[in-house]
PDB file of C-alpha atoms in Angstrom:
ATOM      1  CA  UNK D   1     -21.004 -51.465  49.917  1.00  0.00           C
ATOM      2  CA  UNK D   2     -19.088 -49.046  52.170  1.00  0.00           C
ATOM      3  CA  UNK D   3     -20.171 -45.415  52.497  1.00  0.00           C
ATOM      4  CA  UNK D   4     -17.564 -43.157  54.079  1.00  0.00           C
ATOM      5  CA  UNK D   5     -16.199 -39.631  54.159  1.00  0.00           C
ATOM      6  CA  UNK D   6     -12.809 -38.606  52.798  1.00  0.00           C
ATOM      7  CA  UNK D   7     -11.141 -38.480  56.201  1.00  0.00           C
ATOM      8  CA  UNK D   8      -9.653 -41.945  56.680  1.00  0.00           C
ATOM      9  CA  UNK D   9      -6.882 -41.865  54.066  1.00  0.00           C
ATOM     10  CA  UNK D  10      -4.477 -38.985  53.236  1.00  0.00           C
ATOM     11  CA  UNK D  11      -4.903 -39.771  49.529  1.00  0.00           C
ATOM     12  CA  UNK D  12      -8.688 -39.401  49.651  1.00  0.00           C
ATOM     13  CA  UNK D  13      -8.733 -35.767  48.541  1.00  0.00           C
ATOM     14  CA  UNK D  14      -6.621 -36.586  45.491  1.00  0.00           C
ATOM     15  CA  UNK D  15      -8.958 -39.473  44.714  1.00  0.00           C
ATOM     16  CA  UNK D  16     -11.965 -37.216  45.063  1.00  0.00           C
ATOM     17  CA  UNK D  17     -10.511 -34.686  42.640  1.00  0.00           C
ATOM     18  CA  UNK D  18      -9.393 -37.341  40.158  1.00  0.00           C
ATOM     19  CA  UNK D  19     -12.663 -39.302  40.189  1.00  0.00           C
ATOM     20  CA  UNK D  20     -13.661 -39.962  36.558  1.00  0.00           C
ATOM     21  CA  UNK D  21     -16.980 -38.202  36.068  1.00  0.00           C
ATOM     22  CA  UNK D  22     -18.615 -40.299  33.395  1.00  0.00           C
ATOM     23  CA  UNK D  23     -22.187 -39.538  32.392  1.00  0.00           C
ATOM     24  CA  UNK D  24     -23.925 -36.529  30.865  1.00  0.00           C
ATOM     25  CA  UNK D  25     -24.458 -34.430  34.016  1.00  0.00           C
ATOM     26  CA  UNK D  26     -21.532 -32.050  34.195  1.00  0.00           C
ATOM     27  CA  UNK D  27     -19.237 -32.550  37.172  1.00  0.00           C
ATOM     28  CA  UNK D  28     -16.855 -30.140  38.839  1.00  0.00           C
ATOM     29  CA  UNK D  29     -13.319 -30.261  37.395  1.00  0.00           C
ATOM     30  CA  UNK D  30     -10.392 -31.240  39.601  1.00  0.00           C
ATOM     31  CA  UNK D  31      -8.944 -27.724  39.819  1.00  0.00           C
ATOM     32  CA  UNK D  32     -12.296 -26.325  40.964  1.00  0.00           C
ATOM     33  CA  UNK D  33     -12.535 -28.993  43.672  1.00  0.00           C
ATOM     34  CA  UNK D  34      -9.063 -28.090  44.931  1.00  0.00           C
ATOM     35  CA  UNK D  35      -9.956 -24.384  44.940  1.00  0.00           C
ATOM     36  CA  UNK D  36     -13.069 -25.092  47.002  1.00  0.00           C
ATOM     37  CA  UNK D  37     -11.047 -27.196  49.435  1.00  0.00           C
ATOM     38  CA  UNK D  38      -8.500 -24.401  49.808  1.00  0.00           C
ATOM     39  CA  UNK D  39     -11.346 -21.956  50.530  1.00  0.00           C
ATOM     40  CA  UNK D  40     -12.790 -24.313  53.182  1.00  0.00           C
ATOM     41  CA  UNK D  41     -16.015 -24.552  51.163  1.00  0.00           C
ATOM     42  CA  UNK D  42     -15.425 -28.248  50.486  1.00  0.00           C
ATOM     43  CA  UNK D  43     -14.061 -30.228  53.439  1.00  0.00           C
ATOM     44  CA  UNK D  44     -12.909 -33.832  53.827  1.00  0.00           C
ATOM     45  CA  UNK D  45     -15.863 -34.624  56.100  1.00  0.00           C
ATOM     46  CA  UNK D  46     -18.251 -33.254  53.431  1.00  0.00           C
ATOM     47  CA  UNK D  47     -16.819 -35.441  50.641  1.00  0.00           C
ATOM     48  CA  UNK D  48     -18.291 -38.927  50.608  1.00  0.00           C
ATOM     49  CA  UNK D  49     -17.546 -42.108  48.684  1.00  0.00           C
ATOM     50  CA  UNK D  50     -19.345 -45.358  47.979  1.00  0.00           C
ATOM     51  CA  UNK D  51     -16.786 -48.166  47.712  1.00  0.00           C
ATOM     52  CA  UNK D  52     -17.109 -51.807  46.741  1.00  0.00           C
ATOM     53  CA  UNK D  53     -15.419 -54.634  48.661  1.00  0.00           C
ATOM     54  CA  UNK D  54     -12.189 -54.086  46.681  1.00  0.00           C
ATOM     55  CA  UNK D  55     -11.986 -50.408  47.625  1.00  0.00           C
ATOM     56  CA  UNK D  56     -13.002 -49.149  44.182  1.00  0.00           C
ATOM     57  CA  UNK D  57     -14.931 -45.875  44.305  1.00  0.00           C
ATOM     58  CA  UNK D  58     -18.316 -46.361  42.673  1.00  0.00           C
ATOM     59  CA  UNK D  59     -19.843 -43.018  43.614  1.00  0.00           C
ATOM     60  CA  UNK D  60     -18.793 -39.588  44.880  1.00  0.00           C
ATOM     61  CA  UNK D  61     -20.784 -36.834  46.571  1.00  0.00           C
ATOM     62  CA  UNK D  62     -19.457 -33.330  47.206  1.00  0.00           C
ATOM     63  CA  UNK D  63     -21.303 -31.112  49.667  1.00  0.00           C
ATOM     64  CA  UNK D  64     -20.614 -27.378  49.806  1.00  0.00           C
ATOM     65  CA  UNK D  65     -20.818 -24.737  52.521  1.00  0.00           C
ATOM     66  CA  UNK D  66     -19.539 -21.265  53.219  1.00  0.00           C
ATOM     67  CA  UNK D  67     -16.095 -20.954  54.761  1.00  0.00           C
ATOM     68  CA  UNK D  68     -17.606 -20.399  58.198  1.00  0.00           C
ATOM     69  CA  UNK D  69     -20.473 -22.917  57.909  1.00  0.00           C
ATOM     70  CA  UNK D  70     -20.757 -25.492  60.666  1.00  0.00           C
ATOM     71  CA  UNK D  71     -22.637 -27.875  58.352  1.00  0.00           C
ATOM     72  CA  UNK D  72     -22.879 -28.144  54.574  1.00  0.00           C
ATOM     73  CA  UNK D  73     -25.506 -26.042  52.822  1.00  0.00           C
ATOM     74  CA  UNK D  74     -25.930 -27.873  49.528  1.00  0.00           C
ATOM     75  CA  UNK D  75     -24.943 -30.966  47.600  1.00  0.00           C
ATOM     76  CA  UNK D  76     -23.019 -29.653  44.609  1.00  0.00           C
ATOM     77  CA  UNK D  77     -22.005 -32.818  42.802  1.00  0.00           C
ATOM     78  CA  UNK D  78     -23.230 -36.432  42.768  1.00  0.00           C
ATOM     79  CA  UNK D  79     -21.671 -38.974  40.417  1.00  0.00           C
ATOM     80  CA  UNK D  80     -22.145 -42.743  40.134  1.00  0.00           C
ATOM     81  CA  UNK D  81     -20.097 -44.880  37.774  1.00  0.00           C
ATOM     82  CA  UNK D  82     -21.916 -45.758  34.565  1.00  0.00           C
ATOM     83  CA  UNK D  83     -21.116 -49.442  35.209  1.00  0.00           C
ATOM     84  CA  UNK D  84     -23.344 -49.506  38.320  1.00  0.00           C
ATOM     85  CA  UNK D  85     -26.574 -51.393  37.612  1.00  0.00           C
ATOM     86  CA  UNK D  86     -28.773 -49.432  40.020  1.00  0.00           C
ATOM     87  CA  UNK D  87     -27.318 -45.917  40.365  1.00  0.00           C
ATOM     88  CA  UNK D  88     -30.350 -44.620  42.302  1.00  0.00           C
ATOM     89  CA  UNK D  89     -29.870 -47.210  45.055  1.00  0.00           C
ATOM     90  CA  UNK D  90     -26.142 -46.502  45.431  1.00  0.00           C
ATOM     91  CA  UNK D  91     -26.726 -42.747  45.363  1.00  0.00           C
ATOM     92  CA  UNK D  92     -29.518 -43.012  47.943  1.00  0.00           C
ATOM     93  CA  UNK D  93     -27.253 -44.977  50.287  1.00  0.00           C
ATOM     94  CA  UNK D  94     -24.504 -42.402  49.870  1.00  0.00           C
ATOM     95  CA  UNK D  95     -26.825 -39.458  50.537  1.00  0.00           C
ATOM     96  CA  UNK D  96     -28.387 -41.152  53.550  1.00  0.00           C
ATOM     97  CA  UNK D  97     -24.948 -41.776  55.072  1.00  0.00           C
ATOM     98  CA  UNK D  98     -23.923 -38.165  54.542  1.00  0.00           C
ATOM     99  CA  UNK D  99     -27.181 -36.789  55.936  1.00  0.00           C
ATOM    100  CA  UNK D 100     -26.842 -38.940  59.049  1.00  0.00           C
ATOM    101  CA  UNK D 101     -23.316 -37.661  59.643  1.00  0.00           C
ATOM    102  CA  UNK D 102     -24.234 -34.013  59.079  1.00  0.00           C
ATOM    103  CA  UNK D 103     -27.430 -34.076  61.120  1.00  0.00           C
ATOM    104  CA  UNK D 104     -29.271 -32.169  58.405  1.00  0.00           C
ATOM    105  CA  UNK D 105     -30.551 -32.556  54.849  1.00  0.00           C
ATOM    106  CA  UNK D 106     -28.762 -30.026  52.622  1.00  0.00           C
ATOM    107  CA  UNK D 107     -30.502 -29.166  49.360  1.00  0.00           C
ATOM    108  CA  UNK D 108     -29.244 -30.777  46.154  1.00  0.00           C
ATOM    109  CA  UNK D 109     -28.577 -28.372  43.272  1.00  0.00           C
ATOM    110  CA  UNK D 110     -28.308 -29.930  39.810  1.00  0.00           C
ATOM    111  CA  UNK D 111     -27.007 -27.560  37.126  1.00  0.00           C
ATOM    112  CA  UNK D 112     -28.376 -28.387  33.689  1.00  0.00           C
ATOM    113  CA  UNK D 113     -28.565 -26.971  30.170  1.00  0.00           C
ATOM    114  CA  UNK D 114     -31.912 -25.487  29.176  1.00  0.00           C
ATOM    115  CA  UNK D 115     -32.690 -28.374  26.789  1.00  0.00           C
ATOM    116  CA  UNK D 116     -32.076 -31.176  29.281  1.00  0.00           C
ATOM    117  CA  UNK D 117     -35.563 -32.683  28.985  1.00  0.00           C
ATOM    118  CA  UNK D 118     -35.121 -33.122  25.230  1.00  0.00           C
ATOM    119  CA  UNK D 119     -31.934 -35.154  25.676  1.00  0.00           C
ATOM    120  CA  UNK D 120     -32.800 -38.761  26.665  1.00  0.00           C
ATOM    121  CA  UNK D 121     -29.411 -39.545  28.201  1.00  0.00           C
ATOM    122  CA  UNK D 122     -29.473 -36.407  30.305  1.00  0.00           C
ATOM    123  CA  UNK D 123     -33.118 -36.865  31.333  1.00  0.00           C
ATOM    124  CA  UNK D 124     -32.321 -40.425  32.471  1.00  0.00           C
ATOM    125  CA  UNK D 125     -29.303 -39.234  34.466  1.00  0.00           C
ATOM    126  CA  UNK D 126     -31.464 -36.628  36.192  1.00  0.00           C
ATOM    127  CA  UNK D 127     -34.179 -39.213  36.889  1.00  0.00           C
ATOM    128  CA  UNK D 128     -31.994 -41.503  39.004  1.00  0.00           C
ATOM    129  CA  UNK D 129     -30.667 -38.517  40.904  1.00  0.00           C
ATOM    130  CA  UNK D 130     -34.229 -37.394  41.616  1.00  0.00           C
ATOM    131  CA  UNK D 131     -35.134 -40.906  42.791  1.00  0.00           C
ATOM    132  CA  UNK D 132     -32.158 -40.981  45.177  1.00  0.00           C
ATOM    133  CA  UNK D 133     -32.999 -37.535  46.521  1.00  0.00           C
ATOM    134  CA  UNK D 134     -36.668 -38.429  47.082  1.00  0.00           C
ATOM    135  CA  UNK D 135     -35.681 -41.603  48.952  1.00  0.00           C
ATOM    136  CA  UNK D 136     -33.561 -39.571  51.366  1.00  0.00           C
ATOM    137  CA  UNK D 137     -36.103 -36.863  52.191  1.00  0.00           C
ATOM    138  CA  UNK D 138     -35.414 -34.273  49.477  1.00  0.00           C
ATOM    139  CA  UNK D 139     -38.937 -34.410  48.081  1.00  0.00           C
ATOM    140  CA  UNK D 140     -39.583 -30.727  47.322  1.00  0.00           C
ATOM    141  CA  UNK D 141     -38.533 -29.748  43.796  1.00  0.00           C
ATOM    142  CA  UNK D 142     -38.076 -26.275  42.305  1.00  0.00           C
ATOM    143  CA  UNK D 143     -36.689 -25.519  38.863  1.00  0.00           C
ATOM    144  CA  UNK D 144     -34.862 -22.220  38.601  1.00  0.00           C
ATOM    145  CA  UNK D 145     -33.380 -20.126  35.804  1.00  0.00           C
ATOM    146  CA  UNK D 146     -29.841 -18.904  36.427  1.00  0.00           C
ATOM    147  CA  UNK D 147     -29.228 -15.526  34.825  1.00  0.00           C
ATOM    148  CA  UNK D 148     -26.055 -13.566  34.247  1.00  0.00           C
ATOM    149  CA  UNK D 149     -25.355  -9.911  33.398  1.00  0.00           C
ATOM    150  CA  UNK D 150     -22.085  -8.652  31.921  1.00  0.00           C
ATOM    151  CA  UNK D 151     -21.091  -5.072  31.087  1.00  0.00           C
ATOM    152  CA  UNK D 152     -21.799  -5.688  27.402  1.00  0.00           C
ATOM    153  CA  UNK D 153     -25.516  -5.607  28.285  1.00  0.00           C
ATOM    154  CA  UNK D 154     -25.235  -2.046  29.575  1.00  0.00           C
ATOM    155  CA  UNK D 155     -27.291  -0.419  32.326  1.00  0.00           C
ATOM    156  CA  UNK D 156     -30.491   1.604  32.268  1.00  0.00           C
ATOM    157  CA  UNK D 157     -30.405   5.060  33.798  1.00  0.00           C
ATOM    158  CA  UNK D 158     -32.814   6.282  36.485  1.00  0.00           C
ATOM    159  CA  UNK D 159     -36.208   7.432  35.205  1.00  0.00           C
ATOM    160  CA  UNK D 160     -37.356   9.286  38.290  1.00  0.00           C
ATOM    161  CA  UNK D 161     -40.329   6.982  38.802  1.00  0.00           C
ATOM    162  CA  UNK D 162     -38.785   5.685  42.018  1.00  0.00           C
ATOM    163  CA  UNK D 163     -36.574   7.087  44.726  1.00  0.00           C
ATOM    164  CA  UNK D 164     -34.142   4.749  46.478  1.00  0.00           C
ATOM    165  CA  UNK D 165     -32.971   5.286  50.036  1.00  0.00           C
ATOM    166  CA  UNK D 166     -31.417   3.469  52.962  1.00  0.00           C
ATOM    167  CA  UNK D 167     -33.810   2.160  55.589  1.00  0.00           C
ATOM    168  CA  UNK D 168     -33.941   0.957  59.156  1.00  0.00           C
ATOM    169  CA  UNK D 169     -34.134  -2.681  60.141  1.00  0.00           C
ATOM    170  CA  UNK D 170     -37.787  -2.165  61.091  1.00  0.00           C
ATOM    171  CA  UNK D 171     -38.576  -0.670  57.677  1.00  0.00           C
ATOM    172  CA  UNK D 172     -36.963  -3.589  55.881  1.00  0.00           C
ATOM    173  CA  UNK D 173     -38.810  -6.047  58.113  1.00  0.00           C
ATOM    174  CA  UNK D 174     -42.071  -4.376  57.111  1.00  0.00           C
ATOM    175  CA  UNK D 175     -41.091  -4.390  53.427  1.00  0.00           C
ATOM    176  CA  UNK D 176     -40.131  -8.083  53.438  1.00  0.00           C
ATOM    177  CA  UNK D 177     -43.433  -8.885  55.157  1.00  0.00           C
ATOM    178  CA  UNK D 178     -45.523  -6.952  52.644  1.00  0.00           C
ATOM    179  CA  UNK D 179     -43.651  -8.287  49.607  1.00  0.00           C
ATOM    180  CA  UNK D 180     -44.399 -11.922  50.476  1.00  0.00           C
ATOM    181  CA  UNK D 181     -48.145 -11.420  49.870  1.00  0.00           C
ATOM    182  CA  UNK D 182     -49.234 -13.198  46.665  1.00  0.00           C
ATOM    183  CA  UNK D 183     -45.594 -13.839  45.748  1.00  0.00           C
ATOM    184  CA  UNK D 184     -44.922 -16.017  42.697  1.00  0.00           C
ATOM    185  CA  UNK D 185     -41.690 -17.274  44.266  1.00  0.00           C
ATOM    186  CA  UNK D 186     -42.186 -20.966  45.076  1.00  0.00           C
ATOM    187  CA  UNK D 187     -39.873 -20.943  48.093  1.00  0.00           C
ATOM    188  CA  UNK D 188     -41.877 -18.090  49.595  1.00  0.00           C
ATOM    189  CA  UNK D 189     -45.149 -19.895  48.898  1.00  0.00           C
ATOM    190  CA  UNK D 190     -43.847 -23.090  50.507  1.00  0.00           C
ATOM    191  CA  UNK D 191     -42.580 -21.313  53.603  1.00  0.00           C
ATOM    192  CA  UNK D 192     -45.863 -19.453  54.122  1.00  0.00           C
ATOM    193  CA  UNK D 193     -47.654 -22.787  54.455  1.00  0.00           C
ATOM    194  CA  UNK D 194     -45.935 -23.305  57.793  1.00  0.00           C
ATOM    195  CA  UNK D 195     -45.196 -19.806  59.143  1.00  0.00           C
ATOM    196  CA  UNK D 196     -46.621 -16.327  59.014  1.00  0.00           C
ATOM    197  CA  UNK D 197     -45.262 -13.529  56.846  1.00  0.00           C
ATOM    198  CA  UNK D 198     -43.547 -11.809  59.775  1.00  0.00           C
ATOM    199  CA  UNK D 199     -41.553 -14.888  60.719  1.00  0.00           C
ATOM    200  CA  UNK D 200     -40.583 -15.472  57.095  1.00  0.00           C
ATOM    201  CA  UNK D 201     -39.458 -11.838  56.826  1.00  0.00           C
ATOM    202  CA  UNK D 202     -37.172 -12.256  59.838  1.00  0.00           C
ATOM    203  CA  UNK D 203     -35.678 -15.427  58.364  1.00  0.00           C
ATOM    204  CA  UNK D 204     -35.142 -13.728  54.990  1.00  0.00           C
ATOM    205  CA  UNK D 205     -33.342 -10.826  56.662  1.00  0.00           C
ATOM    206  CA  UNK D 206     -31.083 -13.212  58.577  1.00  0.00           C
ATOM    207  CA  UNK D 207     -30.298 -15.057  55.339  1.00  0.00           C
ATOM    208  CA  UNK D 208     -29.232 -11.925  53.476  1.00  0.00           C
ATOM    209  CA  UNK D 209     -27.281 -10.623  56.447  1.00  0.00           C
ATOM    210  CA  UNK D 210     -25.350 -13.900  56.361  1.00  0.00           C
ATOM    211  CA  UNK D 211     -24.516 -13.536  52.649  1.00  0.00           C
ATOM    212  CA  UNK D 212     -21.198 -11.961  51.577  1.00  0.00           C
ATOM    213  CA  UNK D 213     -23.037  -8.774  50.501  1.00  0.00           C
ATOM    214  CA  UNK D 214     -23.146  -5.725  52.786  1.00  0.00           C
ATOM    215  CA  UNK D 215     -26.177  -4.510  54.738  1.00  0.00           C
ATOM    216  CA  UNK D 216     -25.326  -0.955  53.636  1.00  0.00           C
ATOM    217  CA  UNK D 217     -26.182  -1.903  50.040  1.00  0.00           C
ATOM    218  CA  UNK D 218     -29.880  -2.435  50.777  1.00  0.00           C
ATOM    219  CA  UNK D 219     -32.375   0.137  49.493  1.00  0.00           C
ATOM    220  CA  UNK D 220     -36.061   0.843  49.924  1.00  0.00           C
ATOM    221  CA  UNK D 221     -37.849   1.866  46.724  1.00  0.00           C
ATOM    222  CA  UNK D 222     -40.438   4.623  47.069  1.00  0.00           C
ATOM    223  CA  UNK D 223     -42.677   6.678  44.837  1.00  0.00           C
ATOM    224  CA  UNK D 224     -41.725  10.374  44.739  1.00  0.00           C
ATOM    225  CA  UNK D 225     -44.371  11.087  47.383  1.00  0.00           C
ATOM    226  CA  UNK D 226     -42.707   8.664  49.832  1.00  0.00           C
ATOM    227  CA  UNK D 227     -45.108   5.745  49.349  1.00  0.00           C
ATOM    228  CA  UNK D 228     -43.336   2.390  49.633  1.00  0.00           C
ATOM    229  CA  UNK D 229     -43.145   0.675  46.244  1.00  0.00           C
ATOM    230  CA  UNK D 230     -40.700  -2.155  46.971  1.00  0.00           C
ATOM    231  CA  UNK D 231     -37.086  -2.805  47.791  1.00  0.00           C
ATOM    232  CA  UNK D 232     -33.751  -3.697  46.245  1.00  0.00           C
ATOM    233  CA  UNK D 233     -31.268  -6.012  47.973  1.00  0.00           C
ATOM    234  CA  UNK D 234     -28.013  -6.153  46.002  1.00  0.00           C
ATOM    235  CA  UNK D 235     -25.986  -9.046  47.412  1.00  0.00           C
ATOM    236  CA  UNK D 236     -23.099 -11.369  46.630  1.00  0.00           C
ATOM    237  CA  UNK D 237     -22.039 -15.004  46.620  1.00  0.00           C
ATOM    238  CA  UNK D 238     -18.514 -16.195  47.390  1.00  0.00           C
ATOM    239  CA  UNK D 239     -17.884 -15.906  43.637  1.00  0.00           C
ATOM    240  CA  UNK D 240     -19.820 -12.975  42.146  1.00  0.00           C
ATOM    241  CA  UNK D 241     -22.040 -10.016  42.854  1.00  0.00           C
ATOM    242  CA  UNK D 242     -25.673 -11.024  42.544  1.00  0.00           C
ATOM    243  CA  UNK D 243     -29.265  -9.877  42.601  1.00  0.00           C
ATOM    244  CA  UNK D 244     -30.224 -10.903  46.100  1.00  0.00           C
ATOM    245  CA  UNK D 245     -33.861  -9.930  46.572  1.00  0.00           C
ATOM    246  CA  UNK D 246     -36.159  -7.482  44.849  1.00  0.00           C
ATOM    247  CA  UNK D 247     -39.859  -6.964  44.649  1.00  0.00           C
ATOM    248  CA  UNK D 248     -42.828  -4.641  44.422  1.00  0.00           C
ATOM    249  CA  UNK D 249     -45.525  -4.391  47.104  1.00  0.00           C
ATOM    250  CA  UNK D 250     -48.873  -5.848  45.969  1.00  0.00           C
ATOM    251  CA  UNK D 251     -50.688  -2.520  45.572  1.00  0.00           C
ATOM    252  CA  UNK D 252     -48.013  -1.184  43.179  1.00  0.00           C
ATOM    253  CA  UNK D 253     -47.608  -4.256  40.961  1.00  0.00           C
ATOM    254  CA  UNK D 254     -48.453  -4.271  37.269  1.00  0.00           C
ATOM    255  CA  UNK D 255     -46.894  -0.861  36.528  1.00  0.00           C
ATOM    256  CA  UNK D 256     -43.438  -1.967  35.407  1.00  0.00           C
ATOM    257  CA  UNK D 257     -41.753  -0.887  38.627  1.00  0.00           C
ATOM    258  CA  UNK D 258     -39.869  -4.176  38.862  1.00  0.00           C
ATOM    259  CA  UNK D 259     -37.756  -2.976  35.931  1.00  0.00           C
ATOM    260  CA  UNK D 260     -36.821   0.150  37.873  1.00  0.00           C
ATOM    261  CA  UNK D 261     -35.784  -1.852  40.930  1.00  0.00           C
ATOM    262  CA  UNK D 262     -33.741  -4.376  38.954  1.00  0.00           C
ATOM    263  CA  UNK D 263     -32.039  -1.506  37.120  1.00  0.00           C
ATOM    264  CA  UNK D 264     -31.071   0.038  40.457  1.00  0.00           C
ATOM    265  CA  UNK D 265     -29.418  -3.221  41.602  1.00  0.00           C
ATOM    266  CA  UNK D 266     -27.629  -3.581  38.267  1.00  0.00           C
ATOM    267  CA  UNK D 267     -26.390   0.029  38.336  1.00  0.00           C
ATOM    268  CA  UNK D 268     -25.157  -0.400  41.887  1.00  0.00           C
ATOM    269  CA  UNK D 269     -23.083  -3.487  41.139  1.00  0.00           C
ATOM    270  CA  UNK D 270     -21.832  -2.095  37.819  1.00  0.00           C
ATOM    271  CA  UNK D 271     -20.804   1.102  39.595  1.00  0.00           C
ATOM    272  CA  UNK D 272     -18.751  -1.010  41.987  1.00  0.00           C
ATOM    273  CA  UNK D 273     -16.890  -2.507  39.030  1.00  0.00           C
ATOM    274  CA  UNK D 274     -18.666  -5.870  38.844  1.00  0.00           C
ATOM    275  CA  UNK D 275     -17.868  -7.697  35.608  1.00  0.00           C
ATOM    276  CA  UNK D 276     -20.589 -10.267  36.239  1.00  0.00           C
ATOM    277  CA  UNK D 277     -23.876 -10.220  38.131  1.00  0.00           C
ATOM    278  CA  UNK D 278     -25.750 -13.459  38.703  1.00  0.00           C
ATOM    279  CA  UNK D 279     -29.414 -13.963  39.518  1.00  0.00           C
ATOM    280  CA  UNK D 280     -31.973 -16.754  39.768  1.00  0.00           C
ATOM    281  CA  UNK D 281     -35.723 -16.995  39.561  1.00  0.00           C
ATOM    282  CA  UNK D 282     -38.211 -19.832  39.389  1.00  0.00           C
ATOM    283  CA  UNK D 283     -39.310 -20.959  35.940  1.00  0.00           C
ATOM    284  CA  UNK D 284     -42.872 -20.438  37.220  1.00  0.00           C
ATOM    285  CA  UNK D 285     -42.204 -16.763  37.956  1.00  0.00           C
ATOM    286  CA  UNK D 286     -42.719 -15.516  34.408  1.00  0.00           C
ATOM    287  CA  UNK D 287     -42.918 -11.776  35.269  1.00  0.00           C
ATOM    288  CA  UNK D 288     -39.549 -11.845  37.027  1.00  0.00           C
ATOM    289  CA  UNK D 289     -37.960 -13.845  34.217  1.00  0.00           C
ATOM    290  CA  UNK D 290     -39.293 -11.329  31.695  1.00  0.00           C
ATOM    291  CA  UNK D 291     -37.790  -8.462  33.712  1.00  0.00           C
ATOM    292  CA  UNK D 292     -34.370 -10.117  33.639  1.00  0.00           C
ATOM    293  CA  UNK D 293     -34.711 -10.628  29.891  1.00  0.00           C
ATOM    294  CA  UNK D 294     -35.572  -6.955  29.358  1.00  0.00           C
ATOM    295  CA  UNK D 295     -32.601  -5.867  31.481  1.00  0.00           C
ATOM    296  CA  UNK D 296     -30.142  -7.791  29.323  1.00  0.00           C
ATOM    297  CA  UNK D 297     -29.563 -10.707  31.685  1.00  0.00           C
ATOM    298  CA  UNK D 298     -29.045 -14.017  29.869  1.00  0.00           C
ATOM    299  CA  UNK D 299     -29.978 -17.526  30.982  1.00  0.00           C
ATOM    300  CA  UNK D 300     -26.825 -19.587  31.496  1.00  0.00           C
ATOM    301  CA  UNK D 301     -28.326 -22.750  32.981  1.00  0.00           C
ATOM    302  CA  UNK D 302     -31.285 -24.424  34.611  1.00  0.00           C
ATOM    303  CA  UNK D 303     -30.875 -25.241  38.279  1.00  0.00           C
ATOM    304  CA  UNK D 304     -32.993 -28.094  39.600  1.00  0.00           C
ATOM    305  CA  UNK D 305     -33.245 -27.751  43.379  1.00  0.00           C
ATOM    306  CA  UNK D 306     -34.264 -30.803  45.414  1.00  0.00           C
ATOM    307  CA  UNK D 307     -34.764 -30.079  49.092  1.00  0.00           C
ATOM    308  CA  UNK D 308     -36.483 -31.070  52.262  1.00  0.00           C
ATOM    309  CA  UNK D 309     -40.066 -29.769  52.430  1.00  0.00           C
ATOM    310  CA  UNK D 310     -40.258 -26.691  54.656  1.00  0.00           C
ATOM    311  CA  UNK D 311     -40.318 -27.621  58.341  1.00  0.00           C
ATOM    312  CA  UNK D 312     -40.805 -31.302  57.541  1.00  0.00           C
TER     313      UNK D 312
END
């Protein structure tokens, strides 16, 4: 078995796009792959094949990054031919080869319909992918709901319960730090096992500064008397506007203020002409999921995230 990137043969990119994606896990279509290549978000060195001794492609892995990323951020697509007897072993070899070349372990995002566990063929296809990911160091698993808002859902107007204003970097650092306390977000919980809240806040700020959204969009949420209640971070992906980060400080939780903050983010993006706003939250974060439901966001898919444990 040969594991290699799509850099040795000029026809490799065409082969990557034309690879027959058999199996129940949805794969990226050829035109989407070409669009990502043109945007420098897929690159030949981030596309990997497993080939048999006759040069037949038995598996394909597509890693994604931002246009200016030095290394890939996530594995977007992993396919192994249905004729392969042990797909987990081939997939594990392919991932290990890619990880060694990149010098990092990008997360693996598997997009799934909400009923995937009830479909035996789909559950089996996920299982061998999980096995391959675990074998190559991606042993932390989070299941997330992907939400989407469109203008048909409408927007809620301000109620006056909160006042939103711009803030300094120091104020946002303090807000991020306070919001992490008792968070239901699994990523936050995992990170706090190996770092303090201040360090996590700095990393979160750097992450959102690196996103396509603008720093000028960020807002602190306060009670009318100036008491900090939370914050709203409208953001963006390379494809859509999105709900970046929002939350309520521990002492103000349980009063429905999360609805006010989400409404502010939605109004902001809608006011900028967004025809779609995406968002994600963990399936375990029931209060946040309920807030999205109340705001008219709809679940479009389940995203299973397999990643390296924090600071492993």
